[in-house]
mmCIF file of C-alpha atoms in Angstrom:
data_model
loop_
_atom_site.group_PDB
_atom_site.id
_atom_site.type_symbol
_atom_site.label_atom_id
_atom_site.label_comp_id
_atom_site.label_asym_id
_atom_site.label_seq_id
_atom_site.Cartn_x
_atom_site.Cartn_y
_atom_site.Cartn_z
ATOM 1 C CA MET O 309 -4.485 2.867 -19.327
ATOM 2 C CA LYS O 310 -7.632 2.359 -17.372
ATOM 3 C CA HIS O 311 -8.271 5.297 -14.763
ATOM 4 C CA LEU O 312 -8.829 3.036 -12.055
ATOM 5 C CA THR O 313 -5.669 1.145 -12.482
ATOM 6 C CA SER O 314 -4.004 4.593 -12.871
ATOM 7 C CA LYS O 315 -5.247 5.912 -9.670
ATOM 8 C CA LYS O 316 -4.208 2.843 -7.947
ATOM 9 C CA VAL O 317 -0.628 3.110 -8.880
ATOM 10 C CA VAL O 318 -0.673 6.732 -8.033
ATOM 11 C CA ARG O 319 -1.867 5.954 -4.534
ATOM 12 C CA LEU O 320 0.763 3.130 -4.176
ATOM 13 C CA LEU O 321 3.518 5.471 -5.207
ATOM 14 C CA LEU O 322 2.362 8.138 -2.570
ATOM 15 C CA MET O 323 2.406 5.566 0.167
ATOM 16 C CA VAL O 324 6.025 5.044 -0.989
ATOM 17 C CA LEU O 325 6.693 8.754 -0.783
ATOM 18 C CA THR O 326 5.090 9.081 2.643
ATOM 19 C CA VAL O 327 7.515 6.618 4.092
ATOM 20 C CA MET O 328 10.503 8.507 2.652
ATOM 21 C CA ALA O 329 9.121 11.877 3.777
ATOM 22 C CA THR O 330 8.755 10.530 7.162
ATOM 23 C CA LEU O 331 12.251 9.934 7.031
ATOM 24 C CA THR O 332 13.255 13.351 6.049
ATOM 25 C CA ALA O 333 11.291 14.657 8.940
ATOM 26 C CA CYS O 334 13.727 12.938 11.163
ATOM 27 C CA GLY O 335 16.637 14.767 9.898
ATOM 28 C CA PRO O 336 18.868 13.317 6.951
ATOM 29 C CA GLN O 337 20.637 15.995 5.441
ATOM 30 C CA SER O 338 21.811 14.437 2.063
ATOM 31 C CA LEU O 339 20.585 11.585 -0.253
ATOM 32 C CA SER O 340 23.099 9.298 1.010
ATOM 33 C CA GLU O 341 21.775 9.484 4.606
ATOM 34 C CA LEU O 342 18.306 9.196 3.491
ATOM 35 C CA VAL O 343 18.906 6.073 1.542
ATOM 36 C CA GLU O 344 20.920 4.780 4.311
ATOM 37 C CA GLN O 345 18.105 5.540 6.860
ATOM 38 C CA LEU O 346 15.419 4.012 4.536
ATOM 39 C CA ASN O 347 17.439 0.818 4.021
ATOM 40 C CA ALA O 348 17.717 0.410 7.704
ATOM 41 C CA GLU O 349 13.914 0.473 8.041
ATOM 42 C CA CYS O 350 13.594 -2.013 5.068
ATOM 43 C CA PRO O 351 11.894 -4.322 4.487
ATOM 44 C CA HIS O 352 9.032 -1.860 5.577
ATOM 45 C CA GLU O 353 5.451 -3.093 5.151
ATOM 46 C CA ALA O 354 2.664 -0.684 4.455
ATOM 47 C CA ASP O 355 -0.874 -1.059 3.253
ATOM 48 C CA GLY O 356 -0.150 -4.548 1.476
ATOM 49 C CA MET O 357 3.159 -3.514 -0.195
ATOM 50 C CA THR O 358 6.677 -3.851 0.914
ATOM 51 C CA VAL O 359 9.434 -1.084 0.550
ATOM 52 C CA GLU O 360 12.327 -3.412 -0.141
ATOM 53 C CA GLY O 361 15.080 -0.670 -0.291
ATOM 54 C CA ALA O 362 16.877 2.131 -1.826
ATOM 55 C CA THR O 363 19.725 2.623 -3.937
ATOM 56 C CA LEU O 364 21.809 5.710 -4.688
ATOM 57 C CA ASP O 365 23.841 5.917 -8.152
ATOM 58 C CA ALA O 366 25.268 8.298 -10.458
ATOM 59 C CA ASN O 367 21.894 9.274 -11.756
ATOM 60 C CA ASN O 368 19.051 8.479 -9.392
ATOM 61 C CA VAL O 369 17.780 7.578 -5.912
ATOM 62 C CA THR O 370 15.878 4.406 -6.674
ATOM 63 C CA VAL O 371 13.343 2.991 -4.225
ATOM 64 C CA THR O 372 12.245 -0.527 -5.034
ATOM 65 C CA TYR O 373 8.936 -1.961 -3.575
ATOM 66 C CA THR O 374 6.953 -5.167 -4.003
ATOM 67 C CA ILE O 375 3.153 -5.210 -4.602
ATOM 68 C CA PRO O 376 1.065 -8.338 -4.570
ATOM 69 C CA LYS O 377 -0.042 -9.418 -8.015
ATOM 70 C CA SER O 378 -3.627 -9.361 -6.834
ATOM 71 C CA THR O 379 -3.321 -5.658 -6.124
ATOM 72 C CA LEU O 380 -1.674 -4.719 -9.359
ATOM 73 C CA PRO O 381 -0.052 -7.030 -12.127
ATOM 74 C CA ILE O 382 3.090 -5.254 -13.197
ATOM 75 C CA SER O 383 3.028 -7.319 -16.588
ATOM 76 C CA MET O 384 -0.293 -5.532 -17.253
ATOM 77 C CA LEU O 385 1.602 -2.085 -16.546
ATOM 78 C CA ASN O 386 4.239 -3.117 -18.891
ATOM 79 C CA SER O 387 1.816 -4.218 -21.754
ATOM 80 C CA VAL O 388 -0.043 -0.736 -21.838
ATOM 81 C CA PRO O 389 1.538 1.396 -24.606
ATOM 82 C CA GLY O 390 2.156 5.092 -22.993
ATOM 83 C CA ALA O 391 1.626 3.719 -19.427
ATOM 84 C CA LEU O 392 5.018 5.171 -18.307
ATOM 85 C CA GLU O 393 4.589 8.682 -19.575
ATOM 86 C CA SER O 394 0.960 8.760 -18.458
ATOM 87 C CA LEU O 395 1.761 7.706 -14.762
ATOM 88 C CA LYS O 396 4.746 10.362 -14.811
ATOM 89 C CA GLN O 397 2.412 13.207 -15.832
ATOM 90 C CA GLU O 398 -0.272 11.949 -13.300
ATOM 91 C CA MET O 399 2.426 11.768 -10.407
ATOM 92 C CA LEU O 400 4.045 15.144 -11.109
ATOM 93 C CA PRO O 401 1.429 17.299 -9.423
ATOM 94 C CA GLU O 402 1.059 14.918 -6.633
ATOM 95 C CA LEU O 403 4.803 15.164 -5.947
ATOM 96 C CA ALA O 404 4.378 18.990 -5.336
ATOM 97 C CA ASN O 405 2.886 18.207 -1.994
ATOM 98 C CA LYS O 406 4.748 19.500 1.158
ATOM 99 C CA ASP O 407 6.109 15.908 2.105
ATOM 100 C CA PHE O 408 7.984 15.441 -0.855
ATOM 101 C CA LYS O 409 9.482 18.915 -1.528
ATOM 102 C CA ASP O 410 12.340 18.238 0.803
ATOM 103 C CA ILE O 411 13.287 14.946 -0.962
ATOM 104 C CA ALA O 412 12.939 16.823 -4.486
ATOM 105 C CA ALA O 413 15.220 19.645 -3.285
ATOM 106 C CA MET O 414 18.064 17.108 -1.934
ATOM 107 C CA CYS O 415 17.816 15.424 -5.367
ATOM 108 C CA ILE O 416 18.087 18.844 -7.228
ATOM 109 C CA GLU O 417 20.854 19.884 -4.987
ATOM 110 C CA GLU O 418 22.682 16.768 -5.767
ATOM 111 C CA ASN O 419 21.781 16.579 -9.410
ATOM 112 C CA LYS O 420 20.070 13.282 -9.183
ATOM 113 C CA GLY O 421 16.618 12.010 -10.394
ATOM 114 C CA PHE O 422 14.192 10.024 -8.236
ATOM 115 C CA ALA O 423 12.993 6.589 -9.562
ATOM 116 C CA VAL O 424 10.500 3.911 -8.211
ATOM 117 C CA VAL O 425 10.598 0.405 -9.074
ATOM 118 C CA MET O 426 7.415 -1.540 -8.585
ATOM 119 C CA GLN O 427 7.675 -5.514 -8.736
ATOM 120 C CA ASN O 428 5.354 -8.267 -7.996
ATOM 121 C CA GLU O 429 8.030 -10.207 -6.451
ATOM 122 C CA LYS O 430 11.934 -10.046 -5.938
ATOM 123 C CA GLY O 431 13.490 -10.535 -9.203
ATOM 124 C CA GLY O 432 10.331 -10.653 -11.051
ATOM 125 C CA ASP O 433 8.676 -8.319 -13.734
ATOM 126 C CA SER O 434 9.229 -4.645 -12.909
ATOM 127 C CA PHE O 435 8.124 -1.316 -13.779
ATOM 128 C CA LYS O 436 10.531 1.814 -13.244
ATOM 129 C CA LEU O 437 9.168 5.031 -13.180
ATOM 130 C CA GLU O 438 11.799 7.785 -13.225
ATOM 131 C CA PHE O 439 11.854 11.635 -12.588
ATOM 132 C CA THR O 440 14.910 13.573 -13.738
ATOM 133 C CA PRO O 441 16.221 16.507 -11.971
ATOM 134 C CA ASP O 442 14.324 18.938 -14.329
ATOM 135 C CA ASP O 443 11.129 17.155 -13.745
ATOM 136 C CA LEU O 444 11.891 17.719 -9.851
ATOM 137 C CA LYS O 445 12.487 21.411 -10.327
ATOM 138 C CA THR O 446 8.476 21.661 -11.699
ATOM 139 C CA VAL O 447 7.624 20.113 -8.211
ATOM 140 C CA LEU O 448 9.282 22.969 -6.377
ATOM 141 C CA LYS O 449 7.790 25.657 -8.343
#
């Protein structure tokens, strides 16, 4: 994957995490409260993207956001072999920043992973980046 595109994706993902970290600073004590509070703020537009909402299922907290195709064509991400693993490895060190550690700790406590779904339009092509509870444990070290 081109280094510039990879950096752009990481930057966009960090913006999503910043929105979530801001919400945890306001006091949610569980993932369900965090998801509820995030959804109350959605859709939330920031830096040319829209956080559409979040879900909590048996395995993950999943945040879905839309980015303009002109900023990052999702079909291009899907066509690059190894893009998913490459982005995951680039993001793990970034997740270790203080803002995300509270979210990671909540996920681990509830044995949930964290996933981000990027899409160019609702219902269109999407790219899902998932971090397991074990991945998140490395963030807290």
